[in-house]
Short mmCIF file of C-alpha atoms and ligand atoms in Angstrom, two decimals:
data_model
loop_
_atom_site.label_atom_id
_atom_site.label_comp_id
_atom_site.label_asym_id
_atom_site.label_seq_id
_atom_site.Cartn_x
_atom_site.Cartn_y
_atom_site.Cartn_z
CA MET Z 1 -6.73 -22.08 23.02
CA GLU Z 2 -8.69 -19.47 21.07
CA LYS Z 3 -8.28 -19.29 17.30
CA ILE Z 4 -6.18 -16.48 15.85
CA ALA Z 5 -7.11 -14.23 12.92
CA VAL Z 6 -4.20 -12.45 11.24
CA VAL Z 7 -5.48 -9.50 9.23
CA GLY Z 8 -3.17 -8.75 6.30
CA THR Z 9 -1.31 -11.51 4.48
CA GLY Z 10 1.68 -9.48 3.29
CA TYR Z 11 5.26 -10.24 4.34
CA VAL Z 12 4.55 -9.86 8.04
CA GLY Z 13 1.02 -11.25 8.15
CA LEU Z 14 1.74 -14.32 6.07
CA VAL Z 15 5.05 -15.18 7.69
CA GLY Z 16 3.57 -14.41 11.13
CA GLY Z 17 0.37 -16.34 10.48
CA ALA Z 18 2.21 -19.37 9.16
CA GLY Z 19 4.72 -19.14 12.02
CA LEU Z 20 1.98 -18.92 14.67
CA ALA Z 21 0.31 -21.97 13.06
CA ASP Z 22 3.65 -23.78 13.18
CA PHE Z 23 3.77 -23.01 16.92
CA GLY Z 24 0.57 -25.09 17.20
CA ASN Z 25 -2.05 -22.31 17.03
CA THR Z 26 -5.06 -22.42 14.69
CA VAL Z 27 -4.79 -19.42 12.39
CA ILE Z 28 -7.01 -17.78 9.78
CA GLY Z 29 -5.19 -15.40 7.41
CA VAL Z 30 -7.52 -12.58 6.32
CA ASP Z 31 -6.94 -10.20 3.44
CA MET Z 32 -9.14 -7.85 1.42
CA ASP Z 33 -7.08 -8.66 -1.68
CA GLU Z 34 -9.09 -11.45 -3.30
CA ALA Z 35 -6.38 -12.35 -5.81
CA LYS Z 36 -3.89 -12.84 -2.96
CA ILE Z 37 -6.27 -15.09 -1.03
CA ARG Z 38 -7.07 -17.12 -4.18
CA THR Z 39 -3.33 -17.64 -4.75
CA LEU Z 40 -2.88 -18.74 -1.12
CA GLU Z 41 -5.86 -21.09 -1.35
CA LYS Z 42 -4.17 -22.75 -4.34
CA GLY Z 43 -1.18 -23.38 -2.08
CA GLU Z 44 1.01 -20.71 -3.68
CA VAL Z 45 2.79 -17.86 -1.91
CA PRO Z 46 2.14 -14.51 -3.67
CA PHE Z 47 5.67 -13.12 -3.15
CA TYR Z 48 9.22 -14.43 -2.95
CA GLU Z 49 10.42 -15.40 0.52
CA PRO Z 50 12.79 -18.35 1.00
CA GLY Z 51 11.30 -21.27 2.97
CA LEU Z 52 7.86 -19.67 3.39
CA SER Z 53 6.00 -21.88 0.95
CA GLU Z 54 7.02 -25.03 2.89
CA VAL Z 55 5.73 -23.64 6.22
CA VAL Z 56 2.48 -22.46 4.63
CA THR Z 57 1.88 -25.77 2.83
CA ARG Z 58 2.68 -27.85 5.92
CA ASN Z 59 0.30 -25.92 8.17
CA VAL Z 60 -2.51 -25.78 5.61
CA LYS Z 61 -2.19 -29.56 5.17
CA GLU Z 62 -2.29 -30.16 8.92
CA GLY Z 63 -5.44 -28.02 9.23
CA ARG Z 64 -3.93 -25.25 11.38
CA LEU Z 65 -3.82 -22.56 8.68
CA SER Z 66 -6.55 -21.32 6.33
CA PHE Z 67 -7.28 -18.15 4.38
CA THR Z 68 -10.33 -15.99 3.77
CA THR Z 69 -11.53 -12.61 2.59
CA ASP Z 70 -14.49 -12.88 4.97
CA PHE Z 71 -13.39 -10.46 7.67
CA ALA Z 72 -16.66 -10.58 9.64
CA SER Z 73 -16.66 -14.38 10.08
CA ALA Z 74 -12.96 -14.40 11.02
CA VAL Z 75 -13.60 -11.82 13.77
CA GLU Z 76 -16.63 -13.76 14.98
CA GLU Z 77 -14.71 -17.03 15.04
CA CYS Z 78 -11.40 -15.91 16.56
CA GLY Z 79 -10.71 -14.71 20.09
CA ILE Z 80 -7.35 -13.20 19.13
CA ILE Z 81 -6.93 -10.81 16.21
CA PHE Z 82 -3.50 -9.80 14.93
CA ILE Z 83 -3.34 -6.65 12.79
CA ALA Z 84 -0.58 -6.91 10.17
CA VAL Z 85 -1.73 -4.47 7.51
CA GLY Z 86 0.46 -1.86 5.83
CA THR Z 87 1.44 1.39 7.54
CA PRO Z 88 3.01 3.25 4.59
CA GLU Z 89 4.52 6.69 4.57
CA GLY Z 90 1.92 9.44 4.38
CA GLU Z 91 2.34 12.63 2.38
CA ASP Z 92 4.41 14.51 4.95
CA GLY Z 93 6.55 11.56 6.12
CA ALA Z 94 4.21 10.73 9.02
CA VAL Z 95 2.62 7.27 9.09
CA ASP Z 96 -0.55 6.70 7.09
CA LEU Z 97 -2.69 4.76 9.56
CA SER Z 98 -5.74 4.43 7.32
CA GLN Z 99 -5.41 0.63 6.88
CA VAL Z 100 -5.09 0.12 10.65
CA ASP Z 101 -8.05 2.44 11.31
CA THR Z 102 -10.25 0.52 8.85
CA VAL Z 103 -9.38 -2.80 10.48
CA ALA Z 104 -10.03 -1.36 13.97
CA ARG Z 105 -13.43 -0.05 12.87
CA ASP Z 106 -14.37 -3.40 11.33
CA ILE Z 107 -13.19 -5.35 14.40
CA GLY Z 108 -15.43 -3.14 16.54
CA ARG Z 109 -18.39 -3.75 14.24
CA HIS Z 110 -18.02 -7.52 14.04
CA MET Z 111 -16.78 -8.62 17.46
CA THR Z 112 -19.22 -10.78 19.39
CA GLY Z 113 -17.46 -11.14 22.75
CA TYR Z 114 -14.09 -10.55 24.51
CA ARG Z 115 -11.20 -10.20 22.04
CA VAL Z 116 -7.45 -9.68 22.32
CA ILE Z 117 -6.35 -7.29 19.56
CA VAL Z 118 -2.63 -7.60 18.80
CA GLN Z 119 -0.99 -4.79 16.83
CA LYS Z 120 1.83 -6.26 14.74
CA SER Z 121 2.15 -3.52 12.15
CA THR Z 122 4.74 -0.83 12.87
CA VAL Z 123 2.73 2.05 14.32
CA PRO Z 124 3.50 5.34 16.11
CA VAL Z 125 3.34 5.78 19.85
CA GLY Z 126 -0.26 6.29 20.86
CA THR Z 127 -1.74 3.85 18.34
CA ALA Z 128 -2.85 1.40 21.04
CA VAL Z 129 -4.89 4.20 22.59
CA ARG Z 130 -6.25 5.10 19.15
CA LEU Z 131 -7.20 1.45 18.51
CA ARG Z 132 -9.06 1.27 21.82
CA ARG Z 133 -10.99 4.40 20.92
CA ILE Z 134 -11.91 3.35 17.35
CA ILE Z 135 -12.90 -0.19 18.35
CA GLY Z 136 -14.96 1.13 21.28
CA GLU Z 137 -16.76 3.70 19.12
CA ASN Z 138 -17.77 1.10 16.54
CA GLN Z 139 -19.09 -1.69 18.75
CA SER Z 140 -22.76 -2.52 18.43
CA GLU Z 141 -22.73 -3.78 22.03
CA ARG Z 142 -20.18 -3.09 24.79
CA TYR Z 143 -17.90 -6.14 24.57
CA PRO Z 144 -14.67 -6.10 26.58
CA PHE Z 145 -11.34 -6.26 24.73
CA ASP Z 146 -7.63 -5.80 25.34
CA VAL Z 147 -5.01 -4.26 23.07
CA VAL Z 148 -1.45 -5.57 22.78
CA SER Z 149 1.46 -4.00 20.96
CA ASN Z 150 3.65 -6.78 19.56
CA PRO Z 151 5.95 -5.25 16.93
CA GLU Z 152 7.60 -7.48 14.37
CA PHE Z 153 11.35 -7.49 13.71
CA LEU Z 154 11.64 -10.04 10.87
CA ARG Z 155 13.81 -9.26 7.87
CA GLU Z 156 12.64 -10.00 4.36
CA GLY Z 157 14.86 -12.68 2.87
CA SER Z 158 15.23 -14.50 6.20
CA ALA Z 159 11.73 -13.83 7.50
CA VAL Z 160 10.79 -17.39 8.40
CA GLU Z 161 13.92 -18.02 10.46
CA ASP Z 162 13.59 -14.58 12.07
CA PHE Z 163 10.00 -15.27 13.11
CA MET Z 164 10.71 -18.78 14.38
CA ARG Z 165 13.94 -17.86 16.19
CA PRO Z 166 13.74 -14.16 16.99
CA ASN Z 167 16.39 -12.29 19.00
CA ARG Z 168 13.55 -11.09 21.21
CA VAL Z 169 9.79 -10.73 21.36
CA VAL Z 170 8.28 -7.48 22.61
CA VAL Z 171 4.85 -7.59 24.24
CA GLY Z 172 3.29 -4.32 25.35
CA THR Z 173 -0.03 -4.33 27.16
CA GLU Z 174 -1.72 -3.04 30.28
CA SER Z 175 -3.72 -6.26 30.71
CA GLU Z 176 -2.44 -9.29 32.63
CA LYS Z 177 -5.08 -11.46 30.92
CA ALA Z 178 -3.80 -10.43 27.46
CA ARG Z 179 -0.19 -10.95 28.59
CA GLU Z 180 -1.09 -14.51 29.60
CA THR Z 181 -2.69 -15.09 26.18
CA MET Z 182 0.51 -13.88 24.47
CA ARG Z 183 2.60 -16.24 26.62
CA GLU Z 184 0.46 -19.15 25.40
CA ILE Z 185 0.65 -18.07 21.76
CA TYR Z 186 4.44 -17.82 21.89
CA ALA Z 187 4.93 -20.87 24.18
CA PRO Z 188 7.48 -22.57 21.83
CA LEU Z 189 9.68 -19.45 22.00
CA TYR Z 190 9.80 -19.67 25.80
CA LEU Z 191 11.04 -23.25 25.38
CA ILE Z 192 14.01 -22.09 23.29
CA LYS Z 193 14.70 -19.36 25.89
CA THR Z 194 13.90 -16.40 23.63
CA PRO Z 195 14.08 -13.16 25.63
CA ILE Z 196 10.52 -11.84 25.96
CA VAL Z 197 10.30 -8.16 26.87
CA GLU Z 198 7.02 -7.40 28.60
CA THR Z 199 6.28 -3.71 28.81
CA THR Z 200 3.67 -1.00 28.19
CA CYS Z 201 2.11 -0.36 24.77
CA GLU Z 202 3.94 2.98 24.43
CA THR Z 203 7.37 1.48 25.09
CA ALA Z 204 6.68 -1.46 22.77
CA GLU Z 205 5.60 0.88 19.97
CA LEU Z 206 8.73 3.00 20.36
CA ILE Z 207 11.13 0.00 20.63
CA LYS Z 208 10.38 -0.90 17.01
CA TYR Z 209 11.14 2.57 15.64
CA ALA Z 210 14.16 3.07 17.87
CA SER Z 211 15.63 -0.26 16.70
CA ASN Z 212 15.08 0.37 12.99
CA ALA Z 213 16.31 3.95 13.17
CA PHE Z 214 19.46 2.82 15.00
CA LEU Z 215 20.27 0.26 12.30
CA ALA Z 216 19.52 2.73 9.51
CA THR Z 217 21.71 5.35 11.19
CA LYS Z 218 24.56 2.83 11.48
CA ILE Z 219 24.37 2.33 7.71
CA SER Z 220 24.37 6.08 7.09
CA TYR Z 221 27.30 6.46 9.46
CA ILE Z 222 29.47 4.03 7.52
CA ASN Z 223 28.37 5.57 4.23
CA GLU Z 224 29.43 8.97 5.51
CA MET Z 225 32.80 7.44 6.47
CA ALA Z 226 33.00 5.89 2.96
CA ASN Z 227 32.62 9.31 1.38
CA LEU Z 228 35.32 10.67 3.64
CA CYS Z 229 37.54 7.71 2.68
CA GLU Z 230 37.12 8.57 -0.99
CA THR Z 231 38.23 12.12 -0.36
CA VAL Z 232 41.26 11.32 1.80
CA GLY Z 233 42.34 8.16 -0.06
CA ALA Z 234 41.46 5.68 2.70
CA ASP Z 235 39.70 2.33 2.33
CA VAL Z 236 36.31 1.92 4.02
CA GLN Z 237 36.42 -1.88 3.86
CA THR Z 238 39.46 -2.00 6.11
CA LEU Z 239 38.10 0.83 8.22
CA ALA Z 240 34.78 -0.98 8.82
CA TYR Z 241 36.54 -4.27 9.49
CA ALA Z 242 38.75 -2.69 12.13
CA MET Z 243 35.85 -0.78 13.69
CA GLY Z 244 33.74 -3.94 13.82
CA LEU Z 245 36.43 -5.85 15.72
CA ASP Z 246 35.55 -3.65 18.67
CA LYS Z 247 32.81 -5.70 20.32
CA ARG Z 248 31.05 -2.55 21.48
CA ILE Z 249 30.59 -1.59 17.81
CA GLY Z 250 30.13 -5.01 16.19
CA THR Z 251 30.51 -5.96 12.52
CA LYS Z 252 26.84 -5.87 11.50
CA PHE Z 253 25.38 -2.99 9.48
CA LEU Z 254 28.80 -1.54 8.79
CA HIS Z 255 28.84 -2.19 5.04
CA ALA Z 256 29.23 0.88 2.91
CA GLY Z 257 27.02 0.80 -0.15
CA ALA Z 258 24.22 2.40 -2.09
CA GLY Z 259 22.19 3.38 0.99
CA TYR Z 260 19.34 1.60 2.70
CA GLY Z 261 16.00 0.91 1.03
CA GLY Z 262 13.13 -1.51 1.54
CA SER Z 263 9.74 -1.33 3.10
CA CYS Z 264 10.90 -0.43 6.61
CA PHE Z 265 14.00 1.71 7.18
CA PRO Z 266 13.10 4.65 4.89
CA LYS Z 267 9.55 5.02 6.18
CA ASP Z 268 10.30 4.15 9.81
CA THR Z 269 13.12 6.69 10.11
CA LYS Z 270 10.91 9.44 8.66
CA ALA Z 271 8.08 8.36 10.95
CA LEU Z 272 10.33 8.57 14.02
CA VAL Z 273 11.29 12.13 13.13
CA LYS Z 274 7.58 12.97 12.88
CA ILE Z 275 6.75 11.14 16.13
CA ALA Z 276 9.43 13.17 17.91
CA GLU Z 277 8.18 16.41 16.32
CA ALA Z 278 4.62 15.69 17.43
CA ALA Z 279 5.93 15.14 20.96
CA GLY Z 280 7.79 18.46 20.87
CA CYS Z 281 11.24 16.80 20.63
CA ARG Z 282 13.86 16.56 17.88
CA ALA Z 283 15.29 13.33 16.48
CA SER Z 284 18.23 15.15 14.92
CA ILE Z 285 20.58 12.15 14.59
CA VAL Z 286 17.90 10.18 12.76
CA ALA Z 287 17.10 13.18 10.55
CA ALA Z 288 20.78 13.50 9.60
CA GLY Z 289 20.90 9.77 8.78
CA ILE Z 290 17.96 10.17 6.40
CA GLU Z 291 19.70 13.02 4.62
CA VAL Z 292 22.94 11.03 4.27
CA ASN Z 293 20.98 8.10 2.87
CA GLN Z 294 19.23 10.17 0.24
CA SER Z 295 22.45 11.71 -0.98
CA GLN Z 296 24.17 8.30 -0.93
CA LYS Z 297 21.62 6.93 -3.39
CA ARG Z 298 22.16 9.92 -5.70
CA ARG Z 299 25.92 9.48 -5.36
CA MET Z 300 25.62 6.14 -7.15
CA VAL Z 301 24.38 7.99 -10.26
CA GLU Z 302 27.49 10.21 -10.10
CA LYS Z 303 29.70 7.14 -9.84
CA VAL Z 304 28.10 5.64 -12.97
CA ILE Z 305 28.62 8.91 -14.85
CA GLU Z 306 32.25 9.00 -13.69
CA ALA Z 307 32.77 5.37 -14.81
CA ALA Z 308 31.36 6.28 -18.22
CA GLY Z 309 34.01 9.00 -18.57
CA GLY Z 310 31.94 12.00 -17.50
CA SER Z 311 28.70 11.54 -19.47
CA ILE Z 312 26.17 8.80 -20.07
CA GLU Z 313 24.28 10.69 -22.75
CA GLY Z 314 23.45 8.09 -25.42
CA LYS Z 315 25.22 5.34 -23.47
CA THR Z 316 23.89 2.14 -21.93
CA VAL Z 317 24.15 1.11 -18.28
CA CYS Z 318 23.55 -2.43 -17.07
CA LEU Z 319 22.09 -2.78 -13.57
CA LEU Z 320 22.88 -6.10 -11.91
CA GLY Z 321 20.15 -6.58 -9.31
CA LEU Z 322 17.12 -4.39 -8.64
CA ALA Z 323 15.54 -5.57 -5.37
CA PHE Z 324 16.36 -3.48 -2.31
CA LYS Z 325 18.45 -6.39 -1.04
CA PRO Z 326 19.15 -10.02 -2.03
CA ASN Z 327 16.67 -12.84 -1.42
CA THR Z 328 13.59 -10.71 -1.85
CA ASP Z 329 11.49 -9.39 -4.73
CA ASP Z 330 10.62 -6.27 -2.75
CA MET Z 331 11.34 -3.09 -4.72
CA ARG Z 332 10.06 -0.58 -2.16
CA TYR Z 333 12.55 2.34 -1.88
CA ALA Z 334 15.22 0.27 -3.68
CA ALA Z 335 18.46 2.09 -4.55
CA SER Z 336 18.02 0.78 -8.11
CA ILE Z 337 15.06 3.14 -8.63
CA VAL Z 338 17.09 6.30 -7.91
CA LEU Z 339 19.92 4.92 -10.04
CA ALA Z 340 17.78 3.94 -13.03
CA GLU Z 341 15.84 7.21 -13.00
CA GLY Z 342 19.06 9.21 -12.62
CA ILE Z 343 20.63 7.45 -15.60
CA ARG Z 344 17.51 7.96 -17.70
CA ASP Z 345 17.36 11.64 -16.76
CA ALA Z 346 21.03 12.05 -17.74
CA GLY Z 347 20.26 10.67 -21.21
CA GLY Z 348 21.35 7.05 -20.71
CA THR Z 349 19.61 3.76 -21.46
CA VAL Z 350 19.14 1.18 -18.69
CA ARG Z 351 19.27 -2.59 -19.13
CA ALA Z 352 18.80 -4.77 -16.09
CA PHE Z 353 18.54 -8.25 -14.66
CA ASP Z 354 17.34 -9.39 -11.23
CA PRO Z 355 16.68 -13.05 -10.36
CA VAL Z 356 13.25 -12.42 -8.80
CA ALA Z 357 12.31 -8.72 -8.64
CA MET Z 358 11.77 -7.93 -12.34
CA ASP Z 359 7.96 -8.31 -12.30
CA ASN Z 360 7.72 -5.76 -9.48
CA ALA Z 361 10.38 -3.56 -11.08
CA ARG Z 362 8.55 -3.47 -14.44
CA ARG Z 363 5.57 -1.78 -12.81
CA LEU Z 364 7.76 0.93 -11.27
CA MET Z 365 10.26 1.40 -14.08
CA PRO Z 366 8.70 0.59 -17.44
CA PHE Z 367 11.53 2.46 -19.21
CA VAL Z 368 14.13 -0.20 -18.30
CA GLU Z 369 15.02 -3.02 -20.74
CA TYR Z 370 14.66 -6.23 -18.73
CA CYS Z 371 16.88 -9.18 -19.63
CA HIS Z 372 16.93 -12.95 -19.03
CA ASP Z 373 20.28 -13.12 -17.26
CA ALA Z 374 23.26 -11.02 -16.23
CA TYR Z 375 25.23 -11.64 -19.43
CA GLU Z 376 22.34 -10.64 -21.68
CA ALA Z 377 21.95 -7.45 -19.62
CA LEU Z 378 25.66 -6.70 -20.07
CA GLU Z 379 25.48 -6.81 -23.88
CA GLY Z 380 26.50 -3.44 -25.31
CA ALA Z 381 26.70 -1.75 -21.89
CA HIS Z 382 29.22 1.03 -21.30
CA VAL Z 383 29.01 0.60 -17.53
CA ALA Z 384 27.92 -2.32 -15.35
CA ALA Z 385 26.60 -1.39 -11.91
CA LEU Z 386 26.25 -4.07 -9.25
CA VAL Z 387 23.22 -2.83 -7.31
CA THR Z 388 21.91 -5.87 -5.39
CA GLU Z 389 24.49 -8.34 -4.13
CA TRP Z 390 22.75 -11.56 -5.18
CA ASN Z 391 25.21 -14.48 -4.86
CA GLU Z 392 25.04 -15.20 -8.58
CA PHE Z 393 26.65 -11.81 -9.33
CA ARG Z 394 29.62 -12.46 -7.07
CA ARG Z 395 31.47 -14.71 -9.47
CA LEU Z 396 30.80 -13.35 -12.92
CA ASP Z 397 33.16 -14.34 -15.75
CA ILE Z 398 35.04 -11.04 -16.09
CA GLU Z 399 36.60 -11.86 -19.46
CA ARG Z 400 33.14 -12.72 -20.83
CA MET Z 401 31.78 -9.45 -19.41
CA LYS Z 402 34.53 -7.54 -21.20
CA LYS Z 403 33.71 -9.16 -24.53
CA LEU Z 404 30.00 -8.39 -24.17
CA MET Z 405 30.31 -4.79 -23.00
CA SER Z 406 30.94 -1.74 -25.18
CA SER Z 407 33.51 -0.49 -22.70
CA PRO Z 408 34.95 -2.16 -19.59
CA ALA Z 409 33.73 -0.22 -16.56
CA VAL Z 410 32.13 -1.45 -13.37
CA VAL Z 411 30.53 0.41 -10.46
CA ASP Z 412 30.38 -1.86 -7.44
CA CYS Z 413 27.65 -0.23 -5.34
CA ARG Z 414 27.97 -2.97 -2.69
CA ASN Z 415 31.74 -3.44 -2.50
CA VAL Z 416 31.50 -7.15 -3.25
CA TYR Z 417 34.33 -7.38 -5.78
CA HIS Z 418 38.07 -7.21 -5.38
CA PRO Z 419 39.02 -4.15 -7.43
CA SER Z 420 42.16 -5.82 -8.80
CA ASP Z 421 40.14 -8.72 -10.27
CA PHE Z 422 38.56 -6.19 -12.61
CA GLU Z 423 41.54 -3.90 -13.02
CA GLU Z 424 43.70 -6.84 -14.15
CA HIS Z 425 41.27 -7.29 -17.05
CA GLY Z 426 41.51 -3.63 -18.01
CA PHE Z 427 38.29 -2.49 -16.32
CA THR Z 428 37.72 0.86 -14.69
CA TYR Z 429 36.56 -0.13 -11.20
CA ILE Z 430 34.68 2.24 -8.88
CA GLY Z 431 33.49 1.02 -5.50
CA VAL Z 432 32.15 2.82 -2.45
CA GLY Z 433 34.72 4.39 -0.15
CA ARG Z 434 37.64 2.57 -1.71
CA GLY Z 435 39.88 5.61 -2.00
CA ARG Z 436 43.08 3.56 -2.17
CA HIS Z 437 42.11 -0.11 -2.00
CA ASP Z 438 45.43 -1.46 -0.84
CA VAL Z 439 43.95 -4.13 1.44
CA GLU Z 440 41.82 -6.72 -0.29
CA SER Z 441 41.62 -9.50 2.25
CA SER Z 442 39.10 -7.89 4.61
P1 NAD W 1 2.26 -5.59 2.94
O1 NAD W 1 1.88 -4.35 2.21
O2 NAD W 1 3.13 -6.60 2.30
O3 NAD W 1 0.92 -6.35 3.41
C1 NAD W 1 -0.19 -5.73 3.96
C2 NAD W 1 -1.43 -6.56 3.62
O4 NAD W 1 -2.55 -6.05 4.32
C3 NAD W 1 -1.79 -6.54 2.13
O5 NAD W 1 -1.89 -7.86 1.65
C4 NAD W 1 -3.14 -5.82 2.11
O6 NAD W 1 -4.02 -6.29 1.07
C5 NAD W 1 -3.69 -6.16 3.48
N1 NAD W 1 -4.74 -5.24 3.96
C6 NAD W 1 -4.74 -3.89 3.98
N2 NAD W 1 -5.89 -3.43 4.50
C7 NAD W 1 -6.63 -4.51 4.83
C8 NAD W 1 -7.92 -4.68 5.40
N3 NAD W 1 -8.68 -3.64 5.75
N4 NAD W 1 -8.37 -5.93 5.59
C9 NAD W 1 -7.63 -6.99 5.24
N5 NAD W 1 -6.40 -6.90 4.68
C10 NAD W 1 -5.92 -5.67 4.49
O7 NAD W 1 2.90 -5.09 4.31
P2 NAD W 1 4.08 -5.78 5.16
O8 NAD W 1 5.39 -5.56 4.51
O9 NAD W 1 3.66 -7.15 5.55
O10 NAD W 1 4.05 -4.83 6.45
C11 NAD W 1 2.97 -4.87 7.37
C12 NAD W 1 3.39 -4.09 8.60
O11 NAD W 1 4.49 -4.73 9.25
C13 NAD W 1 3.85 -2.66 8.34
O12 NAD W 1 3.47 -1.86 9.41
C14 NAD W 1 5.36 -2.77 8.30
O13 NAD W 1 6.00 -1.58 8.65
C15 NAD W 1 5.60 -3.83 9.37
N6 NAD W 1 6.84 -4.60 9.21
C16 NAD W 1 7.23 -4.99 7.98
C17 NAD W 1 8.40 -5.75 7.85
C18 NAD W 1 8.88 -6.19 6.50
O14 NAD W 1 10.05 -6.61 6.40
N7 NAD W 1 8.08 -6.13 5.44
C19 NAD W 1 9.13 -6.12 8.99
C20 NAD W 1 8.66 -5.72 10.24
C21 NAD W 1 7.51 -4.96 10.34
#
């Protein structure tokens, strides 16, 4: 079996590279970020992802996984090249493909024979064609190559498990030879009967966006229902529970909260709207979901102001959790950013604690006072806002909170608390969509 180069050792590239090595392949992780590669060479993982360090260490030790910044040698040495670089949002919401283009150009320049190029980054429809063109234009000699679209569906926080036991694998290519190579790479997944969807590049590229946009829209849907619940005095927790009992709807992604964030949903939904526009179509449901999400994040600022009695001018707000979701240190598009900036702009001071995301948060929000634990962050606060539902925030000592805070008020942006637990201790409790929270067991 040919060696595999995985270009990009971020969340997807590192988890994917380590996972492919665990499947028995020999993998070289390539990154232009020298500091990242040095960290990996020391046996450390440069970001927080549960269970990843063990898989990386095991495969490095067994000689199946190594790291380099030497792109040219990796492309010379490996017959299969996975592209897992970033595809961030560009200025107008469309995807910025510059990292992918650079990698394609450099693959073309350095390839020395037949190569299978596997696109793992999330990229718009038509990128496989674009890759073929850029690689072809940059070759020094005419070497044959095939392009595969193999989008990744892992979730940060459970990325290792998601990669090792995915719900499905999508393989888009026009080449039977490349399809056969992919079957060999993913052989262990065939053994555990993982559904493998073999299709064209265009369909594979669109499957990723359609899946993410559907999930994001489901979140916006329940958030819209939560806002309606607040107005009519209904309880969204019970509403979502009852909706989810219908197997056609399902319970997942029906949790009202502060809106979706992270490195994927916000940019992928915007990208899908742009992809549709470029194709002369309208993705109006997705566009509406984006709008609902943006206003949901701002709504959390209003809730904090309401909990503070109408103004937070000169007051202090404690944010419990900053990462866009638990079990990650990723701060990209986190709801905490809109909340912290909104509080600052309304004249308030922000104190915060997050178990792992504070180093990343400091770079984005230097105006926040970062604390060593939840109780230190609560000292002197007029309002506590639960922003990221880390387990350690689920069972806080409410009496201790009350003693530490300047006034007893909590905004539960994730609906993790029972309102009465706080209200019994004299707290003002504001959740999301809990108009009249008469049912607490759901
Ligand atoms: P990331 O920003 O964490 O990592 C990208 C890495 O690529 C960085 O380490 C960067 O230094 C490296 N890189 C950029 N240009 C390079 C070059 N020319 N040569 C070598 N290395 C280069 O990104 P990520 O979160 O891993 O996402 C990668 C892709 O996967 C994106 O398209 C994203 O949408 C998609 N995706 C992400 C997730 C997720 O949960 N993070 C899930 C599924 C899909």
